[in-house]
mmCIF file of C-alpha atoms in Angstrom:
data_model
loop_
_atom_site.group_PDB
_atom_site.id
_atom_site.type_symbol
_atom_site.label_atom_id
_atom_site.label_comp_id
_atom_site.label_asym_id
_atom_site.label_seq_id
_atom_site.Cartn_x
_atom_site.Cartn_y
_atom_site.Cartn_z
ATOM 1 C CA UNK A 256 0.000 0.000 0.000
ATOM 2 C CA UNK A 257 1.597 2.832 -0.880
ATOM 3 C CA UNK A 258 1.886 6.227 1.351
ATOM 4 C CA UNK A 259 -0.969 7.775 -1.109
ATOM 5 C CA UNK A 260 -3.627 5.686 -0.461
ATOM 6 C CA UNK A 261 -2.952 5.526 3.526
ATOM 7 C CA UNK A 262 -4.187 9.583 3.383
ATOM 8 C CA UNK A 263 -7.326 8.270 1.944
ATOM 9 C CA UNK A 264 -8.279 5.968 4.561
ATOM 10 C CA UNK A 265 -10.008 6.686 8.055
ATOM 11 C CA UNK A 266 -9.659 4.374 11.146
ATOM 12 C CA UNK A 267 -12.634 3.536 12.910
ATOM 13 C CA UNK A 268 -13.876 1.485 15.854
ATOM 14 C CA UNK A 269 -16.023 -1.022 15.665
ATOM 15 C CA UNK A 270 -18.933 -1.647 18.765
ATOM 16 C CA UNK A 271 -16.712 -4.550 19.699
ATOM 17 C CA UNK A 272 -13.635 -2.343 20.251
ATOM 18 C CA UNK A 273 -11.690 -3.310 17.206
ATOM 19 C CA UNK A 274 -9.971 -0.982 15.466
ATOM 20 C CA UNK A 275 -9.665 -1.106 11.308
ATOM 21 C CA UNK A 276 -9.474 1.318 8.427
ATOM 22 C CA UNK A 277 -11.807 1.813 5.988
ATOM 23 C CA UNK A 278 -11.109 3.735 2.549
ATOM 24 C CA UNK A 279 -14.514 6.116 3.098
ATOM 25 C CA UNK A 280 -16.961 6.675 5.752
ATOM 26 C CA UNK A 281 -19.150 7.549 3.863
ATOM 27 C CA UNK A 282 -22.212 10.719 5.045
ATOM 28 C CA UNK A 283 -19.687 11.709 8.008
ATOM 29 C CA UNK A 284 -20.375 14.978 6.669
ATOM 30 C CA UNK A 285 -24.230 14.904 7.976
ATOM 31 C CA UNK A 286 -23.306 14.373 11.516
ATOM 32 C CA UNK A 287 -24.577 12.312 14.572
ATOM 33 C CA UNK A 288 -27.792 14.916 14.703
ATOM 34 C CA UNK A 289 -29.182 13.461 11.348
ATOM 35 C CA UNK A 290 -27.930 9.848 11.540
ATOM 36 C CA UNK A 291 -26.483 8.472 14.712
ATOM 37 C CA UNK A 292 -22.684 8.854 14.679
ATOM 38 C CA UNK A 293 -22.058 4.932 13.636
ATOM 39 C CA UNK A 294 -22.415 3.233 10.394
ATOM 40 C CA UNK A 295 -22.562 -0.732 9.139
ATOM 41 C CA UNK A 296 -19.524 -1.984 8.392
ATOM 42 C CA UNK A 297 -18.253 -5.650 8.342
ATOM 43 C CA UNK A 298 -15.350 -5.770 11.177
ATOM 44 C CA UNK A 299 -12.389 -7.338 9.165
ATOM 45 C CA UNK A 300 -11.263 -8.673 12.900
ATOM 46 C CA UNK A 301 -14.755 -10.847 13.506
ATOM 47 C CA UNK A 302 -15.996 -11.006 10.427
ATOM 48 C CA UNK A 303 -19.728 -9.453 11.917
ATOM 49 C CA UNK A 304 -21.483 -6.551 10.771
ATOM 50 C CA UNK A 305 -20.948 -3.853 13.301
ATOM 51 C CA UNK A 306 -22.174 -0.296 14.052
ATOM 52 C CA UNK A 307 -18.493 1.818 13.771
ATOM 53 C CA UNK A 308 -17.822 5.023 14.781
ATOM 54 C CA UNK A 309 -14.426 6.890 13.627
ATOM 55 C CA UNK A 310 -11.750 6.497 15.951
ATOM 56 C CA UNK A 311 -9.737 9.444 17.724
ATOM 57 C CA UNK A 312 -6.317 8.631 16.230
ATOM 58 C CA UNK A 313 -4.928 11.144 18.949
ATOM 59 C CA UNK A 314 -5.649 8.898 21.608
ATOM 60 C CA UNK A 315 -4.246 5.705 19.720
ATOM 61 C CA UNK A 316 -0.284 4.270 19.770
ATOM 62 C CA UNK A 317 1.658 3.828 16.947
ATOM 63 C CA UNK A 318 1.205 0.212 16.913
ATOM 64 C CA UNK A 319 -2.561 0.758 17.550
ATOM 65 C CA UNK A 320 -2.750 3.158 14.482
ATOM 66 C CA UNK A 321 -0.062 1.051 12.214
ATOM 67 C CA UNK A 322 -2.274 -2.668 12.916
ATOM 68 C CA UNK A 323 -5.510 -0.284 12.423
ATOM 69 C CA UNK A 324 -4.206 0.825 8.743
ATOM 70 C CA UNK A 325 -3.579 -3.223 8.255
ATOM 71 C CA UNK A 326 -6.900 -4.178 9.050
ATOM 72 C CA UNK A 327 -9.043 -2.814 5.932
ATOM 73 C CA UNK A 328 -12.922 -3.242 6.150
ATOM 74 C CA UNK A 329 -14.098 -5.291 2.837
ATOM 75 C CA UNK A 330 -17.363 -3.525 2.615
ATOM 76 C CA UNK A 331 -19.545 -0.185 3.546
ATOM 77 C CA UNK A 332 -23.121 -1.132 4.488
ATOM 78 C CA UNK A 333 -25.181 1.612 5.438
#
């Protein structure tokens, strides 16, 4: 994966806790006000559909971030 296509992606967190990236979260733009701040998205770590929120990379390690950016959700749900 080259060092373009890492600035593309956003880490999120899935209800379970996991952490993953996804290349778009797609409607982040409306907000939590219009439609809850978590979207579908199939955890790459359990395989389950999960309600995920986008993570606080601030508050994340390097390793946390660098095994997040591994981790890349297969699909966008809802």
């Amino acid at each position: 994966m080259g060092r373009g296509s890492m600035e593309q992606r956003a880490v999120v967190r899935c209800a379970e806790g996991h952490l993953f990236s996804t290349t778009t979260f797609p409607m982040q733009n409306l907000g939590p006000g219009r439609l809850g701040p978590g979207r579908l998205i199939r955890c790459p770590q359990c395989g389950r559909l999960r309600s995920s929120v986008l993570a606080d990379v601030r508050e994340l390690s390097g390793a946390q971030l660098a095994r997040a950016m591994r981790l890349e959700a297969a699909e966008f749900l809802a």
